[in-house]
Tab-separated table of C-alpha atoms in Angstrom:
chain	number	residue	atom	x	y	z
W	80	UNK	CA	80.990	-87.487	-149.376
W	81	UNK	CA	79.756	-91.438	-149.241
W	82	UNK	CA	77.492	-92.720	-146.123
W	83	UNK	CA	76.292	-95.997	-145.233
W	84	UNK	CA	72.604	-95.594	-145.396
W	85	UNK	CA	69.947	-92.837	-146.013
W	86	UNK	CA	70.056	-89.708	-143.907
W	87	UNK	CA	67.380	-89.098	-141.341
W	88	UNK	CA	66.091	-86.645	-143.632
W	89	UNK	CA	65.581	-88.511	-146.606
W	90	UNK	CA	64.237	-91.482	-144.725
W	91	UNK	CA	61.408	-88.731	-143.076
W	92	UNK	CA	60.085	-87.951	-146.273
W	93	UNK	CA	60.463	-90.976	-148.232
W	94	UNK	CA	59.367	-93.484	-145.227
W	95	UNK	CA	59.567	-96.880	-146.465
W	96	UNK	CA	59.829	-95.883	-149.960
W	97	UNK	CA	56.228	-97.356	-150.689
W	98	UNK	CA	55.193	-95.630	-153.632
W	99	UNK	CA	51.887	-97.358	-154.971
W	100	UNK	CA	53.685	-99.720	-157.715
W	101	UNK	CA	50.779	-100.053	-159.887
W	102	UNK	CA	49.973	-96.423	-160.747
W	103	UNK	CA	53.273	-94.942	-159.252
W	104	UNK	CA	51.130	-92.630	-157.124
W	105	UNK	CA	53.810	-90.734	-155.005
W	106	UNK	CA	51.361	-90.321	-152.314
W	107	UNK	CA	50.443	-93.169	-150.708
W	108	UNK	CA	46.703	-94.374	-151.224
W	109	UNK	CA	44.081	-94.779	-148.675
W	110	UNK	CA	42.576	-97.805	-148.558
W	111	UNK	CA	39.775	-97.277	-146.818
W	112	UNK	CA	38.156	-100.918	-147.176
W	113	UNK	CA	37.385	-103.058	-144.395
W	114	UNK	CA	37.929	-106.488	-145.556
W	115	UNK	CA	39.230	-107.695	-148.142
W	116	UNK	CA	38.760	-110.684	-151.194
W	117	UNK	CA	39.826	-114.061	-150.934
W	118	UNK	CA	41.385	-115.386	-154.388
W	119	UNK	CA	40.467	-118.208	-153.265
W	120	UNK	CA	40.483	-121.359	-150.364
W	121	UNK	CA	43.472	-120.960	-147.959
W	122	UNK	CA	44.554	-118.010	-150.651
W	123	UNK	CA	45.103	-114.580	-149.813
W	124	UNK	CA	46.660	-111.579	-150.750
W	125	UNK	CA	48.291	-111.116	-147.387
W	126	UNK	CA	45.284	-108.319	-146.449
W	127	UNK	CA	41.782	-109.686	-145.472
W	128	UNK	CA	40.242	-107.935	-142.607
W	129	UNK	CA	41.498	-104.122	-141.533
W	130	UNK	CA	41.776	-105.182	-137.930
W	131	UNK	CA	44.423	-107.247	-138.838
W	132	UNK	CA	46.672	-105.657	-141.883
W	133	UNK	CA	45.291	-102.835	-143.941
W	134	UNK	CA	47.894	-101.468	-146.584
W	135	UNK	CA	47.663	-97.915	-145.584
W	136	UNK	CA	48.524	-98.703	-142.040
W	137	UNK	CA	50.970	-100.780	-142.964
W	138	UNK	CA	52.571	-98.600	-144.847
W	139	UNK	CA	52.897	-95.954	-141.982
W	140	UNK	CA	53.751	-98.680	-139.416
W	141	UNK	CA	57.115	-99.472	-141.798
W	142	UNK	CA	57.798	-95.775	-142.026
W	143	UNK	CA	58.076	-95.067	-138.215
W	144	UNK	CA	59.815	-98.335	-137.662
W	145	UNK	CA	62.236	-96.688	-140.499
W	146	UNK	CA	62.524	-93.787	-138.629
W	147	UNK	CA	63.310	-95.248	-135.230
W	148	UNK	CA	65.421	-98.523	-136.454
W	149	UNK	CA	63.349	-100.658	-135.101
W	150	UNK	CA	62.779	-104.132	-136.599
W	151	UNK	CA	58.340	-103.010	-136.561
W	152	UNK	CA	56.287	-100.559	-135.916
W	153	UNK	CA	52.547	-100.891	-134.990
W	154	UNK	CA	49.925	-97.891	-135.519
W	155	UNK	CA	47.067	-97.321	-132.823
W	156	UNK	CA	44.059	-95.140	-133.109
W	157	UNK	CA	45.943	-93.393	-130.109
W	158	UNK	CA	49.016	-92.773	-127.912
W	159	UNK	CA	46.982	-94.082	-125.326
W	160	UNK	CA	46.058	-97.065	-127.226
W	161	UNK	CA	49.554	-98.013	-128.291
W	162	UNK	CA	50.562	-97.654	-124.678
W	163	UNK	CA	47.693	-99.592	-122.828
W	164	UNK	CA	49.018	-102.300	-125.829
W	165	UNK	CA	52.149	-102.512	-124.568
W	166	UNK	CA	51.423	-103.006	-120.955
W	167	UNK	CA	48.812	-106.078	-121.681
W	168	UNK	CA	52.981	-107.486	-122.212
W	169	UNK	CA	52.919	-108.103	-118.533
W	170	UNK	CA	51.324	-110.371	-116.395
W	171	UNK	CA	50.000	-110.048	-112.487
W	172	UNK	CA	52.930	-109.638	-109.793
W	173	UNK	CA	55.191	-107.943	-112.155
W	174	UNK	CA	56.734	-104.874	-110.861
W	175	UNK	CA	57.114	-101.818	-113.553
W	176	UNK	CA	59.381	-98.731	-112.435
W	177	UNK	CA	58.147	-95.742	-114.433
W	178	UNK	CA	59.301	-91.758	-114.622
W	179	UNK	CA	57.785	-89.841	-111.582
W	180	UNK	CA	57.181	-87.127	-114.140
W	181	UNK	CA	55.024	-88.045	-116.581
W	182	UNK	CA	51.738	-87.536	-118.563
W	183	UNK	CA	48.708	-87.760	-116.255
W	184	UNK	CA	46.986	-90.134	-118.652
W	185	UNK	CA	49.598	-92.191	-118.471
W	186	UNK	CA	49.325	-92.141	-114.937
W	187	UNK	CA	45.570	-92.594	-114.772
W	188	UNK	CA	46.433	-95.829	-116.961
W	189	UNK	CA	48.585	-97.280	-114.800
W	190	UNK	CA	46.792	-96.459	-111.412
W	191	UNK	CA	43.566	-97.285	-112.222
W	192	UNK	CA	43.906	-100.433	-114.695
W	193	UNK	CA	46.965	-101.648	-114.298
W	194	UNK	CA	46.741	-102.251	-110.442
W	195	UNK	CA	43.579	-103.690	-111.389
W	196	UNK	CA	45.364	-106.270	-113.182
W	197	UNK	CA	47.902	-107.023	-110.392
W	198	UNK	CA	50.868	-104.826	-111.650
W	199	UNK	CA	52.977	-102.651	-109.186
W	200	UNK	CA	53.914	-99.665	-109.935
W	201	UNK	CA	57.067	-97.669	-107.976
W	202	UNK	CA	57.208	-93.985	-109.456
W	203	UNK	CA	60.948	-92.445	-108.919
W	204	UNK	CA	62.901	-90.021	-110.680
W	205	UNK	CA	64.772	-92.207	-113.480
W	206	UNK	CA	66.703	-89.200	-114.276
W	207	UNK	CA	68.420	-90.275	-110.756
W	208	UNK	CA	70.231	-93.577	-112.076
W	209	UNK	CA	71.237	-94.734	-108.361
W	210	UNK	CA	67.669	-94.419	-107.027
W	211	UNK	CA	66.210	-95.881	-109.627
W	212	UNK	CA	69.117	-98.943	-109.500
W	213	UNK	CA	67.917	-99.812	-105.881
W	214	UNK	CA	64.067	-99.767	-106.510
W	215	UNK	CA	64.865	-102.833	-109.117
W	216	UNK	CA	63.525	-106.226	-107.339
W	217	UNK	CA	63.865	-109.960	-108.670
W	218	UNK	CA	59.907	-108.910	-109.766
W	219	UNK	CA	61.023	-105.930	-112.097
W	220	UNK	CA	60.270	-106.763	-115.483
W	221	UNK	CA	59.893	-102.885	-117.362
W	222	UNK	CA	61.223	-99.866	-116.892
W	223	UNK	CA	59.011	-97.423	-118.562
W	224	UNK	CA	60.485	-93.631	-119.264
W	225	UNK	CA	59.279	-90.170	-120.728
W	226	UNK	CA	62.635	-88.336	-121.824
W	227	UNK	CA	62.626	-85.313	-121.766
W	228	UNK	CA	59.369	-85.768	-119.497
W	229	UNK	CA	55.939	-84.126	-119.119
W	230	UNK	CA	56.149	-81.117	-118.193
W	231	UNK	CA	59.204	-80.706	-116.250
W	232	UNK	CA	61.473	-81.457	-119.103
W	233	UNK	CA	63.955	-84.152	-116.778
W	234	UNK	CA	66.109	-85.773	-118.832
W	235	UNK	CA	66.864	-89.761	-118.358
W	236	UNK	CA	69.898	-91.629	-119.522
W	237	UNK	CA	68.833	-94.228	-121.773
W	238	UNK	CA	72.273	-95.655	-122.235
W	239	UNK	CA	72.825	-96.219	-118.753
W	240	UNK	CA	69.369	-97.453	-117.874
W	241	UNK	CA	69.340	-99.551	-120.342
W	242	UNK	CA	72.328	-101.280	-119.124
W	243	UNK	CA	70.541	-102.660	-116.006
W	244	UNK	CA	68.620	-104.433	-117.730
W	245	UNK	CA	71.404	-107.177	-118.314
W	246	UNK	CA	70.689	-107.980	-114.359
W	247	UNK	CA	67.462	-109.526	-115.528
W	248	UNK	CA	64.667	-109.741	-117.807
W	249	UNK	CA	63.499	-105.949	-117.852
W	250	UNK	CA	61.960	-104.438	-120.691
W	251	UNK	CA	63.318	-101.005	-121.253
W	252	UNK	CA	60.216	-98.551	-122.552
W	253	UNK	CA	60.687	-94.932	-124.055
W	254	UNK	CA	57.785	-92.824	-124.582
W	255	UNK	CA	59.975	-91.011	-127.527
W	256	UNK	CA	56.699	-88.281	-128.475
W	257	UNK	CA	58.522	-84.573	-127.079
W	258	UNK	CA	61.447	-85.185	-129.423
W	259	UNK	CA	60.680	-88.143	-132.492
W	260	UNK	CA	63.277	-89.909	-133.793
W	261	UNK	CA	64.214	-86.613	-136.076
W	262	UNK	CA	66.129	-85.999	-132.845
W	263	UNK	CA	66.447	-89.174	-130.502
W	264	UNK	CA	65.865	-92.775	-131.068
W	265	UNK	CA	65.922	-94.820	-128.019
W	266	UNK	CA	66.501	-97.954	-130.003
W	267	UNK	CA	69.595	-97.125	-130.886
W	268	UNK	CA	70.409	-97.046	-127.029
W	269	UNK	CA	69.722	-99.580	-126.177
W	270	UNK	CA	65.813	-99.153	-125.252
W	271	UNK	CA	63.668	-102.212	-126.382
W	272	UNK	CA	60.212	-100.490	-126.909
W	273	UNK	CA	59.701	-97.112	-128.174
W	274	UNK	CA	55.935	-95.321	-127.869
W	275	UNK	CA	55.011	-92.393	-129.459
W	276	UNK	CA	51.483	-90.491	-129.127
W	277	UNK	CA	51.605	-90.071	-133.049
W	278	UNK	CA	48.794	-87.271	-132.563
W	279	UNK	CA	51.774	-84.525	-131.716
W	280	UNK	CA	54.938	-84.664	-134.081
W	281	UNK	CA	54.127	-87.154	-136.048
W	282	UNK	CA	51.105	-85.769	-137.275
W	283	UNK	CA	52.616	-81.879	-136.797
W	284	UNK	CA	48.937	-80.553	-137.540
W	285	UNK	CA	46.732	-80.973	-134.699
W	286	UNK	CA	43.823	-82.912	-137.295
W	287	UNK	CA	44.198	-86.535	-136.027
W	288	UNK	CA	45.175	-89.053	-132.833
W	289	UNK	CA	47.073	-91.499	-133.903
W	290	UNK	CA	49.727	-94.125	-131.530
W	291	UNK	CA	52.750	-96.317	-132.185
W	292	UNK	CA	54.715	-99.102	-130.736
W	293	UNK	CA	58.527	-99.802	-132.130
W	294	UNK	CA	60.091	-103.064	-131.637
W	295	UNK	CA	63.629	-103.656	-131.610
W	296	UNK	CA	64.050	-107.422	-130.760
W	297	UNK	CA	61.706	-109.760	-133.707
W	298	UNK	CA	61.211	-111.787	-130.049
W	299	UNK	CA	58.534	-108.944	-129.416
W	300	UNK	CA	56.731	-108.400	-132.768
W	301	UNK	CA	54.422	-111.686	-132.380
W	302	UNK	CA	53.089	-110.952	-129.102
W	303	UNK	CA	52.162	-106.957	-130.371
W	304	UNK	CA	51.218	-107.946	-133.480
W	305	UNK	CA	48.539	-110.437	-131.760
W	306	UNK	CA	47.431	-108.068	-128.610
W	307	UNK	CA	46.988	-104.920	-131.617
W	308	UNK	CA	44.407	-107.589	-133.679
W	309	UNK	CA	42.765	-108.731	-130.469
W	310	UNK	CA	42.386	-105.870	-128.747
W	311	UNK	CA	41.726	-104.275	-132.011
W	312	UNK	CA	42.442	-100.271	-131.412
W	313	UNK	CA	44.008	-99.999	-135.142
W	314	UNK	CA	44.565	-96.357	-136.488
W	315	UNK	CA	42.333	-96.265	-139.826
W	316	UNK	CA	43.569	-96.225	-143.076
W	317	UNK	CA	42.452	-92.280	-143.055
W	318	UNK	CA	44.627	-91.473	-140.520
W	319	UNK	CA	46.816	-93.373	-141.081
W	320	UNK	CA	47.503	-91.421	-144.430
W	321	UNK	CA	47.318	-88.416	-142.580
W	322	UNK	CA	50.406	-89.165	-140.157
W	323	UNK	CA	52.354	-90.747	-143.417
W	324	UNK	CA	51.414	-86.749	-145.170
W	325	UNK	CA	53.065	-85.569	-141.722
W	326	UNK	CA	55.618	-87.335	-140.772
W	327	UNK	CA	56.698	-85.945	-144.270
W	328	UNK	CA	58.054	-82.283	-143.302
W	329	UNK	CA	58.706	-83.731	-139.654
W	330	UNK	CA	62.364	-82.777	-139.666
W	331	UNK	CA	61.723	-78.530	-141.299
W	332	UNK	CA	58.751	-78.045	-138.805
W	333	UNK	CA	60.955	-79.769	-135.830
W	334	UNK	CA	64.094	-77.404	-137.078
W	335	UNK	CA	61.800	-74.312	-136.842
W	336	UNK	CA	60.269	-75.064	-133.660
W	337	UNK	CA	63.655	-75.886	-131.869
W	338	UNK	CA	64.725	-72.595	-132.925
W	339	UNK	CA	61.726	-70.809	-131.791
W	340	UNK	CA	61.704	-72.602	-128.531
W	341	UNK	CA	65.332	-71.804	-127.428
W	342	UNK	CA	64.477	-67.844	-128.162
W	343	UNK	CA	61.403	-68.044	-126.135
W	344	UNK	CA	63.364	-69.891	-123.503
W	345	UNK	CA	66.586	-67.214	-123.524
W	346	UNK	CA	63.352	-64.374	-123.505
W	347	UNK	CA	61.598	-65.896	-120.427
W	348	UNK	CA	64.605	-65.794	-118.467
W	349	UNK	CA	65.068	-62.276	-118.546
W	350	UNK	CA	61.813	-62.023	-117.478
W	351	UNK	CA	60.805	-60.558	-113.935
W	352	UNK	CA	57.567	-62.280	-114.230
W	353	UNK	CA	59.080	-65.467	-114.548
W	354	UNK	CA	60.776	-67.662	-111.835
W	355	UNK	CA	62.088	-70.787	-113.982
W	356	UNK	CA	62.016	-72.009	-117.129
W	357	UNK	CA	62.184	-75.824	-118.243
W	358	UNK	CA	64.324	-76.301	-121.397
W	359	UNK	CA	66.365	-78.805	-122.325
W	360	UNK	CA	68.576	-76.640	-124.557
W	361	UNK	CA	69.464	-74.181	-121.958
W	362	UNK	CA	73.219	-74.667	-120.896
W	363	UNK	CA	72.191	-74.980	-117.380
W	364	UNK	CA	69.479	-77.570	-117.767
W	365	UNK	CA	70.817	-80.444	-115.510
W	366	UNK	CA	69.626	-82.762	-118.255
W	367	UNK	CA	71.690	-80.599	-121.157
W	368	UNK	CA	74.893	-82.379	-121.287
W	369	UNK	CA	72.981	-86.313	-121.239
W	370	UNK	CA	70.554	-84.609	-124.089
W	371	UNK	CA	73.876	-83.680	-125.901
W	372	UNK	CA	75.193	-87.396	-125.524
W	373	UNK	CA	71.824	-89.393	-127.045
W	374	UNK	CA	69.924	-87.040	-128.835
W	375	UNK	CA	70.801	-84.626	-131.746
W	376	UNK	CA	68.680	-81.684	-130.739
W	377	UNK	CA	66.114	-80.417	-128.127
W	378	UNK	CA	62.715	-80.269	-129.442
W	379	UNK	CA	60.131	-77.634	-129.318
W	380	UNK	CA	58.995	-77.997	-125.394
W	381	UNK	CA	59.445	-76.195	-122.450
W	382	UNK	CA	57.369	-75.399	-119.299
W	383	UNK	CA	58.248	-72.286	-117.320
W	384	UNK	CA	56.637	-71.278	-113.536
W	385	UNK	CA	55.944	-67.776	-113.027
W	386	UNK	CA	56.275	-65.880	-109.454
W	387	UNK	CA	52.888	-64.489	-109.069
W	388	UNK	CA	49.919	-67.402	-110.030
W	389	UNK	CA	47.815	-64.045	-111.755
W	390	UNK	CA	50.265	-64.361	-114.336
W	391	UNK	CA	49.171	-67.317	-115.366
W	392	UNK	CA	45.026	-66.076	-115.579
W	393	UNK	CA	46.741	-63.129	-117.584
W	394	UNK	CA	48.430	-65.378	-120.403
W	395	UNK	CA	45.826	-67.964	-120.665
W	396	UNK	CA	43.216	-64.625	-120.913
W	397	UNK	CA	45.143	-62.807	-123.208
W	398	UNK	CA	47.393	-64.867	-125.576
W	399	UNK	CA	46.079	-63.786	-129.173
W	400	UNK	CA	48.466	-66.127	-131.672
W	401	UNK	CA	49.083	-68.463	-129.100
W	402	UNK	CA	46.346	-71.368	-128.470
W	403	UNK	CA	45.222	-71.864	-124.562
W	404	UNK	CA	44.663	-75.852	-125.360
W	405	UNK	CA	45.752	-78.735	-124.572
W	406	UNK	CA	48.265	-81.716	-126.666
W	407	UNK	CA	51.307	-80.673	-128.362
W	408	UNK	CA	53.769	-80.577	-131.383
W	409	UNK	CA	51.475	-79.075	-133.767
W	410	UNK	CA	52.642	-75.823	-136.075
W	411	UNK	CA	50.775	-74.117	-133.975
W	412	UNK	CA	51.936	-72.781	-130.706
W	413	UNK	CA	49.778	-73.946	-127.692
W	414	UNK	CA	49.521	-73.209	-123.816
W	415	UNK	CA	48.661	-76.007	-121.467
W	416	UNK	CA	48.154	-75.453	-117.864
W	417	UNK	CA	48.907	-78.527	-116.467
W	418	UNK	CA	47.362	-78.623	-112.958
W	419	UNK	CA	44.042	-77.796	-115.066
W	420	UNK	CA	44.349	-79.695	-118.192
W	421	UNK	CA	47.198	-82.771	-118.498
W	422	UNK	CA	47.904	-84.011	-115.332
W	423	UNK	CA	45.012	-83.651	-113.345
W	424	UNK	CA	44.207	-87.618	-112.578
W	425	UNK	CA	48.146	-86.966	-110.932
W	426	UNK	CA	47.466	-86.573	-106.904
W	427	UNK	CA	48.234	-83.316	-105.839
W	428	UNK	CA	51.140	-84.345	-103.451
W	429	UNK	CA	52.978	-85.860	-105.981
W	430	UNK	CA	52.328	-83.012	-108.862
W	431	UNK	CA	53.717	-80.289	-106.124
W	432	UNK	CA	56.870	-82.558	-105.870
W	433	UNK	CA	58.163	-82.440	-109.055
W	434	UNK	CA	57.051	-78.613	-109.722
W	435	UNK	CA	54.067	-79.132	-111.360
W	436	UNK	CA	51.750	-76.554	-109.169
W	437	UNK	CA	49.510	-73.733	-109.775
W	438	UNK	CA	51.842	-71.048	-111.250
W	439	UNK	CA	53.461	-73.880	-113.965
W	440	UNK	CA	52.622	-73.718	-117.549
W	441	UNK	CA	53.950	-75.533	-120.693
W	442	UNK	CA	54.306	-74.600	-124.153
W	443	UNK	CA	54.592	-75.953	-127.275
W	444	UNK	CA	56.571	-73.688	-129.680
W	445	UNK	CA	55.105	-74.026	-132.971
W	446	UNK	CA	56.546	-72.934	-136.650
W	447	UNK	CA	55.041	-68.770	-136.170
W	448	UNK	CA	57.213	-65.841	-136.705
W	449	UNK	CA	59.241	-66.455	-133.313
W	450	UNK	CA	59.163	-62.493	-132.932
W	451	UNK	CA	55.239	-62.598	-133.563
W	452	UNK	CA	54.906	-65.116	-130.701
W	453	UNK	CA	57.305	-63.139	-128.089
W	454	UNK	CA	54.948	-60.250	-128.740
W	455	UNK	CA	52.107	-62.384	-127.840
W	456	UNK	CA	53.350	-63.887	-124.654
W	457	UNK	CA	54.975	-59.755	-123.362
W	458	UNK	CA	51.088	-58.062	-124.324
W	459	UNK	CA	49.718	-61.118	-122.250
W	460	UNK	CA	51.720	-60.670	-119.458
W	461	UNK	CA	51.419	-56.629	-119.505
W	462	UNK	CA	47.285	-56.694	-120.333
W	463	UNK	CA	44.386	-56.612	-117.460
């Protein structure tokens, strides 16, 4: 059966197809060099100093741009470094609309850095298009979305949000960490910039920090290149190689993680100790239909609220296979307590408004045997 272009599974494995042309190495080499020799005056191999460019980092940047169908990708030392650099595109007096349910570190950046730099921030439910429309004013220069959001798994309609930017010059920025380009490609839906914490699903093994920015419009390439080399929070050659290696198995990992997450979500809905389950793949999820239209999968992330806070303590103390730890997206299952870990920077009243309270837990589902994971949750809730 003929089709145009390569399928996403093939793109994931081969990236930008940059195997070493001299040696034929299938695994792209680690160019562990800070600097490069010039052939002569005003001559360059294309690589001068690794803060500006490095062959291994260039390869992973090309790979993520290929997966997101962007014009260029940029690799950073962490997800927060990627977000911080992107926000330098804005100026004092600019207004940015931000998802009210978002990672605590991102909120801290907006509150303690962006506001200090004169940026105006409005936190709203970006899944509510009508509310978002009323929030746009003549100073609005950006809309920053997490979808699905962290940790309440809200789904924002990227196409509808992107259509609003036609009213004026607004950059639509989507954090695509939870679904990755395997399941969702926001640039194809009208977004301008895609962000990733590469630490999570792209790396996939809880062994490296990384962040990515991918752009659609070629006009954004030069400004972000300038910011990347000037601020200097770039991804090292070795970490670039780790992400390249991790991305090759992104598809098969996410398939298994989603399969496990669906079974666990359904099991949790039947437990008397559980009050609510937030998983986009459940048909009664508010964002289910939007997700069906803009993504090809639901991912491996879910959150759930228990009826009694004592159940939280039992789970976190007694899980044996699942690890009580921060982060997400790795092959190992991790359970997180947002109010004590990822969302401590967010004020209590704001957390409670969206449902992030002392009864909420977030689960990053790994690739283990799903029966073992369910049994682990079962025994943890029962054990004293």
